[in-house]
Backbone as numpy.savetxt, mean C-alpha at the origin, in Angstrom:
# Nx Ny Nz CAx CAy CAz Cx Cy Cz
-13.29 22.23 -5.55 -13.84 22.51 -4.56 -13.81 20.84 -3.89
-14.04 20.56 -2.44 -14.00 19.61 -1.83 -15.13 19.53 -0.82
-15.79 18.15 -1.41 -17.34 18.01 -0.56 -17.23 16.64 0.09
-18.21 16.50 1.17 -18.09 15.11 1.83 -19.39 14.34 1.25
-19.11 13.13 1.01 -20.37 12.41 0.21 -20.56 11.06 1.43
-21.69 11.10 1.75 -22.16 9.45 2.26 -22.75 8.51 1.40
-22.47 7.43 1.43 -22.87 6.25 0.53 -23.19 5.11 1.40
-23.82 3.98 0.70 -24.03 2.89 1.51 -23.09 1.73 0.93
-23.01 0.73 1.92 -22.25 -0.37 1.62 -22.40 -1.56 2.63
-23.24 -2.47 2.24 -23.72 -3.85 2.69 -24.50 -3.26 4.01
-25.25 -2.58 3.89 -26.09 -2.03 5.22 -25.44 -0.99 5.90
-24.45 -0.52 5.68 -23.93 0.52 6.16 -23.70 1.71 5.61
-23.13 2.89 6.27 -22.98 4.21 5.74 -21.60 4.67 5.56
-20.89 4.78 4.51 -19.44 5.26 4.24 -19.35 6.70 4.32
-18.38 6.94 4.74 -18.10 8.71 4.44 -16.91 8.85 3.50
-17.11 9.31 2.71 -15.81 9.75 1.31 -15.94 11.38 1.24
-14.61 11.52 0.64 -13.98 12.97 0.39 -13.61 13.04 -1.07
-14.61 13.95 -1.82 -14.27 14.11 -3.06 -13.80 15.55 -3.51
-12.62 15.57 -4.14 -12.03 16.78 -4.68 -12.12 16.62 -6.09
-13.19 17.65 -6.33 -13.62 17.97 -7.49 -12.35 18.54 -9.04
-12.49 17.95 -9.98 -11.72 18.71 -11.07 -12.49 18.01 -12.16
-12.26 18.78 -13.60 -12.98 18.46 -14.75 -12.39 17.30 -15.51
-11.41 16.47 -14.92 -10.74 15.63 -15.78 -11.59 13.93 -15.89
-11.74 13.41 -16.86 -12.45 12.27 -16.75 -11.67 11.08 -16.20
-10.59 11.10 -15.95 -9.80 10.17 -15.42 -9.68 10.59 -14.05
-9.96 9.74 -13.07 -10.08 9.94 -11.33 -8.99 9.24 -10.88
-8.73 9.46 -9.62 -7.67 8.85 -8.50 -8.68 8.37 -7.30
-8.86 7.03 -7.18 -9.48 6.53 -5.86 -8.32 6.14 -5.07
-8.19 6.64 -3.95 -7.41 6.43 -2.78 -8.14 5.62 -1.80
-7.06 4.54 -1.51 -7.99 3.44 -0.72 -6.83 3.24 0.59
-7.05 3.67 1.54 -6.24 3.78 2.92 -5.95 2.52 3.09
-4.67 2.21 3.99 -4.20 1.36 4.30 -4.18 1.03 5.83
-4.17 -0.01 6.47 -4.01 -0.17 7.94 -5.36 -0.06 8.32
-5.67 0.83 9.59 -6.72 1.34 10.28 -6.61 2.95 10.05
-5.99 3.50 9.27 -5.55 5.03 8.87 -7.16 5.31 8.32
-7.28 6.42 8.71 -8.56 7.24 8.14 -8.25 8.22 6.98
-9.35 8.63 6.13 -9.02 8.81 4.74 -8.22 10.08 4.42
-7.92 10.80 5.25 -7.07 12.09 5.57 -5.40 11.47 5.54
-5.23 10.31 5.94 -3.96 10.09 6.04 -2.74 10.58 7.14
-1.77 9.68 7.24 -0.93 10.23 7.98 -0.35 11.69 7.79
-0.54 12.57 8.82 0.06 13.86 8.77 -0.56 14.65 7.50
-2.18 14.24 7.35 -3.01 14.58 6.39 -2.27 14.60 5.11
-1.26 13.39 4.83 -0.73 13.22 3.88 -1.49 13.02 2.76
-2.93 11.99 2.56 -3.61 11.83 1.58 -4.36 12.84 1.31
-4.94 13.90 2.24 -5.70 15.18 1.90 -4.70 16.06 1.14
-3.79 16.11 1.57 -2.82 17.27 0.24 -2.46 16.47 -0.64
-2.41 15.43 -0.94 -2.06 14.64 -2.07 -3.41 15.01 -3.29
-4.52 14.60 -2.40 -5.78 14.92 -3.16 -5.95 16.21 -3.91
-5.57 17.12 -2.89 -5.96 18.50 -3.24 -4.86 18.78 -4.67
-3.66 18.29 -4.26 -2.63 18.43 -5.42 -3.00 17.92 -7.18
-3.74 16.79 -6.73 -4.06 15.76 -7.90 -5.22 16.73 -8.60
-6.11 17.17 -7.83 -7.42 17.88 -8.17 -6.86 18.90 -9.07
-5.96 19.74 -8.41 -5.56 21.02 -9.03 -4.98 20.68 -10.51
-4.50 19.52 -10.84 -3.64 19.58 -11.75 -4.90 18.69 -12.76
-5.92 18.87 -12.54 -7.01 18.11 -13.16 -7.88 17.13 -13.18
-7.58 16.39 -12.30 -8.10 14.95 -12.03 -8.86 14.89 -10.64
-10.10 14.46 -10.79 -10.73 14.07 -9.40 -10.55 13.26 -8.66
-10.59 13.40 -7.58 -9.74 12.31 -6.35 -11.00 11.95 -5.26
-11.00 10.71 -5.22 -12.28 10.52 -3.87 -11.21 9.13 -3.14
-11.56 9.73 -1.80 -10.84 9.10 -0.80 -12.05 8.86 0.24
-12.04 7.52 0.86 -13.06 7.33 1.82 -12.53 6.34 3.05
-13.73 6.18 4.06 -13.42 5.51 5.09 -14.12 4.24 5.15
-13.65 2.70 4.93 -14.12 1.77 5.27 -14.79 1.48 6.46
-15.83 0.38 5.98 -16.35 0.19 7.28 -15.83 -0.06 8.73
-16.29 0.57 9.72 -15.54 0.38 11.06 -14.48 1.48 11.32
-14.20 2.15 10.15 -12.93 3.13 10.41 -13.45 4.53 10.22
-12.84 5.70 11.09 -13.40 7.07 10.87 -14.56 7.15 10.89
-15.16 7.94 10.23 -16.21 8.43 10.29 -17.67 7.04 9.32
-17.22 6.28 9.25 -18.03 5.35 8.86 -18.49 4.31 9.72
-19.57 3.93 9.34 -20.39 2.99 10.44 -19.87 1.39 10.25
-20.33 0.54 10.80 -20.14 -0.88 10.75 -19.10 -1.51 11.54
-18.31 -2.66 11.26 -17.11 -3.02 11.95 -15.94 -3.20 11.47
-14.85 -2.98 11.94 -13.36 -3.11 10.93 -13.26 -4.48 11.19
-13.00 -5.16 9.90 -12.64 -6.72 9.94 -11.40 -6.37 8.93
-10.43 -5.54 8.64 -9.45 -5.45 8.17 -9.22 -5.69 6.72
-8.53 -5.32 6.02 -8.09 -5.00 4.72 -8.93 -6.44 3.68
-8.94 -7.52 4.37 -9.18 -8.81 3.66 -10.70 -8.82 3.49
-11.35 -7.76 4.30 -12.82 -7.74 4.10 -13.47 -6.48 3.42
-12.54 -5.80 2.76 -12.73 -4.80 2.08 -13.37 -4.35 0.63
-13.63 -5.97 0.12 -14.10 -5.76 -1.18 -15.32 -5.11 -1.59
-16.45 -5.11 -0.71 -17.47 -4.59 -1.02 -17.38 -2.67 -0.65
-16.30 -2.45 0.21 -16.07 -1.13 0.51 -15.48 -0.44 -0.77
-14.46 -1.15 -1.26 -13.79 -0.47 -2.65 -14.79 -0.31 -3.73
-15.56 -1.55 -4.10 -16.61 -1.43 -4.91 -17.56 -0.45 -4.98
-17.88 -0.28 -3.57 -19.03 0.92 -3.35 -18.34 2.06 -3.52
-17.40 2.29 -3.20 -16.57 3.56 -3.24 -16.07 4.09 -4.74
-15.87 2.90 -5.46 -15.50 3.00 -6.94 -17.14 3.46 -7.82
-18.15 2.86 -7.58 -19.27 3.28 -8.15 -20.00 4.50 -7.50
-19.73 5.14 -6.34 -20.03 6.42 -6.19 -18.97 7.25 -6.68
-18.07 6.93 -6.83 -16.89 8.01 -7.53 -17.38 8.16 -8.64
-17.63 7.07 -9.58 -18.31 7.22 -11.10 -19.83 8.04 -11.33
-20.66 7.59 -10.12 -21.78 8.53 -10.17 -21.65 10.02 -9.78
-20.81 10.35 -8.85 -20.43 11.73 -8.34 -20.14 12.42 -9.66
-19.48 11.82 -10.41 -18.35 12.50 -11.47 -18.49 12.32 -12.91
-18.84 11.34 -13.06 -18.90 10.83 -14.52 -17.47 10.55 -14.95
-16.60 9.93 -14.28 -15.58 9.70 -14.70 -15.37 8.33 -15.44
-14.56 8.23 -16.57 -14.63 7.12 -17.44 -13.62 6.07 -17.07
-12.67 6.50 -16.45 -11.45 5.83 -16.10 -11.14 5.90 -14.63
-10.80 4.94 -13.79 -10.58 5.09 -12.45 -8.90 4.44 -12.19
-7.72 5.21 -11.59 -6.85 4.84 -11.12 -7.03 4.64 -9.81
-6.50 3.59 -9.09 -6.53 3.51 -7.62 -5.15 3.21 -7.08
-5.05 3.86 -6.01 -3.71 3.86 -5.32 -3.81 3.38 -4.02
-2.97 2.83 -3.40 -3.06 2.04 -2.12 -1.78 1.95 -1.43
-1.56 2.07 -0.16 -0.40 1.64 0.45 -0.50 0.86 1.29
0.59 -0.12 1.69 0.49 -1.20 2.53 -0.35 -2.12 2.33
-1.30 -2.58 3.00 -2.42 -3.73 2.92 -3.47 -3.19 1.97
-3.32 -1.72 1.95 -4.38 -1.45 0.87 -4.03 -1.63 -0.66
-2.76 -1.58 -0.75 -2.40 -2.05 -2.19 -2.42 -3.43 -2.10
-2.44 -4.46 -1.31 -2.83 -5.64 -1.38 -4.34 -6.17 -1.47
-4.98 -4.99 -0.76 -6.55 -5.33 -1.01 -7.14 -5.06 -2.55
-6.30 -3.87 -3.13 -6.51 -3.70 -4.57 -6.50 -4.59 -5.46
-5.03 -5.25 -5.06 -4.64 -6.64 -6.28 -5.52 -7.53 -5.95
-6.29 -7.74 -4.96 -7.38 -8.77 -4.45 -8.82 -8.46 -5.05
-9.05 -7.11 -4.96 -10.45 -7.06 -5.20 -10.98 -5.93 -6.42
-9.96 -5.45 -7.12 -9.97 -4.04 -7.96 -10.65 -4.72 -8.81
-10.84 -6.10 -9.59 -11.79 -6.29 -10.74 -13.21 -6.19 -10.19
-13.83 -6.69 -9.42 -14.91 -6.40 -8.75 -15.31 -4.77 -8.32
-14.71 -3.83 -8.65 -14.81 -2.51 -8.53 -14.71 -1.82 -10.03
-14.06 -2.61 -11.05 -13.90 -2.19 -12.17 -12.96 -1.09 -12.36
-11.81 -1.25 -11.54 -10.56 -0.29 -11.38 -9.90 -0.54 -12.77
-9.23 0.50 -13.47 -8.66 0.14 -14.53 -7.25 0.51 -14.66
-6.86 0.80 -13.71 -5.01 0.61 -13.44 -4.96 0.74 -12.26
-3.97 0.20 -11.71 -3.09 0.23 -10.39 -1.94 0.55 -10.06
-1.98 1.65 -9.00 -0.48 2.15 -7.89 -0.48 1.42 -6.76
0.25 0.42 -6.43 0.55 -0.39 -5.48 1.71 0.11 -5.14
1.59 0.63 -3.59 2.72 1.29 -2.77 2.89 0.28 -1.57
4.51 -0.21 -1.39 4.77 -1.18 -0.41 3.70 -2.20 -0.02
3.33 -3.09 -1.06 2.42 -4.03 -0.99 2.71 -5.02 0.35
1.74 -5.30 1.15 1.81 -6.01 2.27 1.86 -7.46 1.92
3.02 -8.41 2.44 3.03 -9.69 2.11 3.22 -10.35 3.47
3.31 -9.77 4.42 3.83 -10.48 5.90 2.77 -11.10 6.52
2.95 -12.47 7.13 2.17 -13.21 7.87 2.92 -12.98 9.18
2.19 -11.70 9.87 2.45 -11.40 11.04 2.28 -12.45 12.27
3.43 -13.10 12.98 3.67 -13.93 13.70 4.13 -13.70 15.28
4.90 -11.94 15.27 5.55 -11.55 16.41 5.54 -10.21 15.96
6.17 -9.38 17.07 6.35 -8.18 17.01 7.59 -7.49 16.25
8.21 -8.47 15.61 9.71 -8.36 15.07 9.29 -7.98 13.48
10.17 -6.88 12.91 10.29 -6.85 11.69 10.11 -8.00 10.64
9.55 -8.08 9.21 9.48 -9.21 8.55 11.11 -9.44 8.54
11.30 -11.17 8.09 12.75 -11.49 8.31 13.54 -11.08 7.22
12.94 -10.41 5.76 13.66 -9.87 4.78 13.92 -8.57 5.61
13.43 -7.75 6.06 13.78 -6.50 6.60 15.25 -6.60 7.72
14.83 -7.82 8.50 16.13 -8.02 9.35 17.23 -8.39 8.64
16.95 -9.25 7.74 18.07 -9.82 6.85 18.82 -8.66 6.15
18.10 -7.46 5.81 18.93 -6.04 5.02 19.22 -5.52 6.28
18.91 -5.27 7.66 19.05 -4.44 8.68 20.71 -5.08 9.21
20.48 -6.48 9.27 22.04 -7.04 9.60 23.15 -7.05 8.72
22.83 -6.91 7.28 23.76 -7.15 6.43 24.21 -5.51 6.31
23.55 -4.39 6.51 23.92 -3.19 6.55 25.03 -2.88 7.69
24.38 -3.46 8.83 25.38 -3.23 10.27 26.44 -4.05 9.78
26.60 -4.95 9.57 27.85 -5.92 9.23 28.84 -5.52 8.49
28.50 -3.92 7.73 29.29 -3.52 6.68 29.74 -2.46 7.32
29.60 -2.03 8.45 29.92 -1.00 9.04 30.54 -1.16 10.21
32.02 -0.69 10.39 33.21 -0.97 11.30 32.56 -0.52 12.70
31.64 0.87 12.53 31.45 1.31 13.98 30.20 0.37 14.58
29.54 -0.59 13.91 28.74 -1.57 14.55 29.36 -2.49 15.12
30.44 -3.04 14.85 31.33 -4.21 15.36 31.93 -3.41 16.44
32.35 -2.26 16.51 32.68 -1.74 17.83 31.55 -1.24 19.06
30.45 -1.18 18.64 29.47 -1.01 19.70 29.12 -2.57 20.00
29.50 -3.59 19.49 28.93 -4.70 19.82 29.98 -5.13 20.72
31.45 -4.76 20.61 32.68 -5.10 21.95 32.20 -4.35 22.97
31.89 -3.17 22.59 31.73 -2.19 23.75 30.30 -2.61 24.41
29.54 -3.57 24.23 28.18 -3.78 24.72 27.15 -2.83 24.46
27.02 -1.87 23.42 26.00 -1.35 22.92 25.06 -1.78 22.44
25.06 -3.18 21.88 24.17 -4.11 21.31 23.18 -4.51 22.27
22.24 -4.52 21.89 20.95 -5.32 22.81 20.76 -6.90 22.26
21.68 -7.47 23.05 22.07 -9.07 22.92 20.74 -9.61 22.92
19.53 -9.73 23.66 18.47 -10.29 23.86 17.68 -10.08 22.04
17.89 -8.68 21.86 16.79 -8.16 20.33 17.66 -9.21 19.35
18.84 -8.83 19.38 19.88 -9.52 18.56 19.40 -11.06 18.33
19.35 -11.66 19.35 19.17 -12.99 19.44 17.75 -13.32 19.03
16.63 -12.62 19.31 15.48 -12.86 18.57 15.46 -12.70 17.13
15.81 -11.79 16.65 16.35 -11.55 15.37 16.98 -12.72 14.38
18.39 -13.22 15.06 18.73 -14.40 14.41 17.86 -15.67 14.53
17.33 -15.68 15.71 16.46 -16.96 15.65 15.19 -16.65 14.71
14.68 -15.67 14.11 13.53 -15.54 13.10 14.21 -15.52 12.02
15.59 -15.34 11.64 15.73 -15.48 10.36 16.09 -17.11 10.14
16.51 -17.58 11.40 16.79 -19.30 11.18 15.68 -20.35 10.95
14.57 -19.50 11.29 13.43 -20.37 10.98 12.89 -20.34 9.47
12.32 -21.58 9.16 11.74 -21.50 7.68 10.58 -20.41 7.47
10.71 -19.89 6.16 9.45 -19.04 6.34 8.25 -20.03 5.59
6.92 -19.27 6.03 5.86 -19.95 5.42 5.83 -19.92 3.92
5.45 -21.17 3.30 5.00 -21.41 1.81 4.02 -21.91 1.70
2.94 -21.77 2.36 1.65 -22.32 2.33 1.01 -21.51 1.00
0.22 -22.40 0.50 -0.41 -21.97 -0.75 -1.35 -20.87 -0.22
-2.08 -20.71 0.68 -3.21 -19.86 1.31 -2.17 -18.66 1.94
-1.12 -18.36 1.99 -0.49 -17.49 2.49 -0.92 -16.14 1.85
-0.20 -15.20 2.26 -0.55 -13.88 1.30 0.46 -13.71 0.46
1.64 -13.94 0.70 2.57 -13.97 -0.65 1.72 -14.79 -1.77
1.84 -15.97 -1.37 1.15 -16.89 -2.62 -0.17 -16.43 -3.10
-1.27 -15.85 -2.45 -2.30 -15.38 -2.95 -2.03 -14.13 -3.70
-1.31 -13.26 -3.37 -0.85 -12.23 -3.99 -0.44 -12.36 -5.50
0.47 -13.19 -5.14 1.25 -13.64 -6.71 0.34 -14.07 -7.43
-0.81 -14.78 -7.18 -1.93 -15.35 -7.90 -2.84 -14.12 -8.38
-2.78 -13.39 -7.49 -3.91 -12.18 -8.10 -3.21 -11.28 -9.07
-1.86 -11.16 -8.88 -1.27 -10.19 -9.94 -1.00 -10.56 -11.17
-0.96 -11.90 -11.04 -0.72 -12.78 -12.28 -2.09 -12.75 -13.19
-3.37 -12.87 -12.57 -4.71 -12.74 -13.02 -5.00 -11.08 -13.59
-4.20 -10.25 -13.06 -4.88 -8.97 -13.26 -4.43 -8.36 -14.85
-5.41 -7.79 -15.33 -5.38 -7.33 -16.83 -5.18 -5.94 -16.57
-5.28 -5.25 -15.80 -5.07 -3.83 -15.57 -3.31 -3.60 -15.75
-3.14 -2.19 -16.09 -1.62 -1.90 -15.91 -1.53 -1.91 -14.27
-0.23 -2.26 -13.93 0.03 -2.31 -12.44 1.39 -1.75 -12.52
1.43 -0.46 -11.62 2.77 -0.10 -11.31 2.88 -0.20 -9.63
4.05 -0.87 -9.32 4.41 -0.80 -7.80 5.59 0.08 -7.41
5.11 0.87 -6.36 6.20 1.77 -5.83 6.63 1.36 -4.50
8.02 1.47 -4.48 8.66 0.98 -3.45 9.49 2.06 -2.51
9.28 2.17 -1.45 10.41 3.07 -0.68 11.25 1.78 -0.17
12.64 1.93 -0.67 13.63 0.90 -0.85 13.96 0.32 0.92
13.84 1.42 1.78 14.57 1.20 3.11 13.31 0.86 4.10
12.28 0.61 3.40 10.73 0.45 4.38 10.48 -1.28 4.43
10.47 -1.34 6.13 10.23 -2.89 6.04 9.41 -3.77 5.19
8.46 -3.21 4.96 7.09 -3.64 4.32 7.69 -3.76 2.76
8.07 -2.70 2.07 8.52 -2.90 1.01 9.90 -3.70 0.84
10.74 -3.98 1.71 11.82 -4.57 1.67 11.13 -6.20 1.74
10.29 -6.52 2.63 9.54 -7.89 2.67 9.14 -8.18 1.10
8.31 -7.00 0.70 7.62 -7.38 -0.79 8.86 -7.85 -1.45
9.78 -7.08 -1.54 10.68 -7.20 -2.61 11.37 -8.53 -2.70
11.66 -8.84 -1.42 12.20 -10.35 -1.10 11.36 -11.32 -1.69
10.03 -11.23 -1.39 8.79 -12.02 -2.09 9.04 -12.41 -3.34
9.00 -10.94 -4.14 8.88 -10.74 -5.34 10.25 -11.68 -6.03
11.04 -12.10 -5.47 12.23 -12.56 -5.99 11.87 -14.28 -6.12
10.90 -14.59 -4.99 10.46 -15.82 -4.99 9.90 -16.16 -6.39
9.96 -17.70 -6.19 9.50 -18.52 -7.58 7.92 -17.98 -7.71
7.11 -17.92 -6.69 5.64 -17.77 -6.75 5.47 -16.38 -7.59
6.25 -15.50 -7.63 5.83 -14.30 -8.45 6.80 -14.21 -9.90
7.47 -15.51 -10.19 8.19 -15.25 -11.76 7.00 -14.89 -12.88
5.99 -15.72 -12.83 4.95 -15.45 -13.91 4.41 -13.84 -13.89
4.55 -13.06 -13.00 3.92 -11.81 -13.34 4.86 -10.61 -13.52
6.28 -11.25 -13.42 7.14 -10.01 -13.50 6.92 -9.33 -14.81
6.51 -9.92 -16.01 6.82 -9.09 -17.25 5.36 -8.02 -17.27
4.62 -8.40 -16.51 3.31 -7.42 -16.99 3.34 -5.91 -15.45
4.60 -6.13 -14.77 4.38 -5.48 -13.84 5.61 -4.52 -13.91
5.28 -2.96 -13.50 6.34 -1.92 -13.46 6.94 -1.66 -12.07
8.02 -1.63 -11.77 8.26 -1.29 -10.41 9.33 -0.18 -10.40
9.03 0.88 -9.51 9.18 2.05 -9.47 9.77 2.28 -7.98
11.34 2.05 -7.91 12.02 2.11 -6.52 12.08 3.58 -6.03
12.24 3.83 -4.83 12.57 5.25 -4.13 13.77 5.02 -3.29
14.47 5.64 -3.24 15.55 5.69 -2.08 15.07 6.25 -0.91
14.60 5.67 -0.36 13.85 6.23 0.99 13.11 5.14 2.00
13.43 5.52 3.48 12.85 4.48 4.50 11.54 4.83 4.72
10.73 5.61 4.25 9.50 6.53 4.61 8.46 5.53 4.22
7.71 4.89 5.12 6.68 3.96 4.43 5.51 4.70 4.07
5.16 6.06 4.28 4.16 6.68 3.95 4.74 7.86 3.15
5.63 8.25 2.64 6.54 8.77 1.58 6.23 10.20 2.26
6.79 10.29 3.35 6.41 11.72 4.58 7.21 13.01 4.04
8.27 12.71 3.56 9.49 13.92 3.13 8.93 14.69 2.06
9.24 16.11 1.99 8.78 16.82 1.01 9.39 16.21 -0.44
10.53 15.58 -0.52 11.24 14.99 -1.91 10.27 13.75 -2.29
9.70 13.05 -1.06 8.99 11.70 -1.43 7.76 12.09 -1.92
7.13 13.18 -1.23 5.75 13.49 -1.82 5.80 14.01 -2.85
6.90 14.59 -3.65 6.89 14.98 -5.01 7.15 13.99 -5.91
7.89 13.11 -5.70 8.10 11.47 -5.94 6.85 10.95 -6.41
6.17 10.75 -5.10 4.68 9.92 -5.38 3.79 10.93 -6.21
3.68 12.23 -6.06 2.84 12.61 -6.94 3.11 12.57 -8.40
4.44 12.76 -8.74 4.86 12.60 -10.26 3.99 11.52 -10.69
4.39 10.33 -10.05 4.23 9.16 -10.37 2.64 8.49 -10.44
1.53 9.30 -9.60 0.40 9.39 -9.75 0.28 10.28 -11.08
0.53 11.18 -11.34 0.14 11.74 -12.24 0.65 11.21 -13.76
1.39 10.64 -13.64 1.78 9.69 -14.69 0.97 8.86 -15.13
0.38 8.21 -14.19 -0.62 6.80 -14.18 -1.77 7.35 -14.61
-2.15 8.78 -14.31 -3.56 9.36 -14.53 -3.46 9.70 -16.17
-2.20 10.06 -16.38 -2.02 10.56 -17.81 -2.39 9.47 -18.87
């Protein structure tokens, strides 16, 4: 059975959807960006149904200022109270004794930052967000990967010679690559590395290898700031460029990894 649940958070009212099941280990889905709890193309709603049919209750919700929830949207870095309130409601409504939380993009980063205050027992972090956004271009690591792939393709050289390449866009990309990346101690990559190093719960990171956000995370993960956390993290790569795991094959891969974490 699927039912709607309203619950309080910092003086506001959040709306969540519970897919009921008899299991005592449940899945908490945290939405990324400004996405409502149903997910892109109903992806999270369909995922929740499948997981519940496999025996595990699933709870997903809109944070403050998103979808059906009241309040103002201040982004993922202000979602600590929302995640904690959702986890507490999930426990109260179902009696689950263990919560596995799944988040994609900045929801993954939010879970790394705030899961402890919510008492979450295990984390599935998909394509974690590490980008300090300064323009409308993809992250530098994604640009680097994109150009490296094109330079290996003779057809791209022919396109360049024939004038089929946007020179202005190419110049902007090369300019961004030439600029030194921020290494400030309070930047998102450094803060995420610190958060991951402190986590005691099991962590699985899911990466769609062709996705720009995943490419940026993989690049940051190779940096020195992440050296201390590599041993305690399991990384599962998927040969896909879909940020939201959109294809049927991607969805099945994600479902299987979620069931493994819940087991």
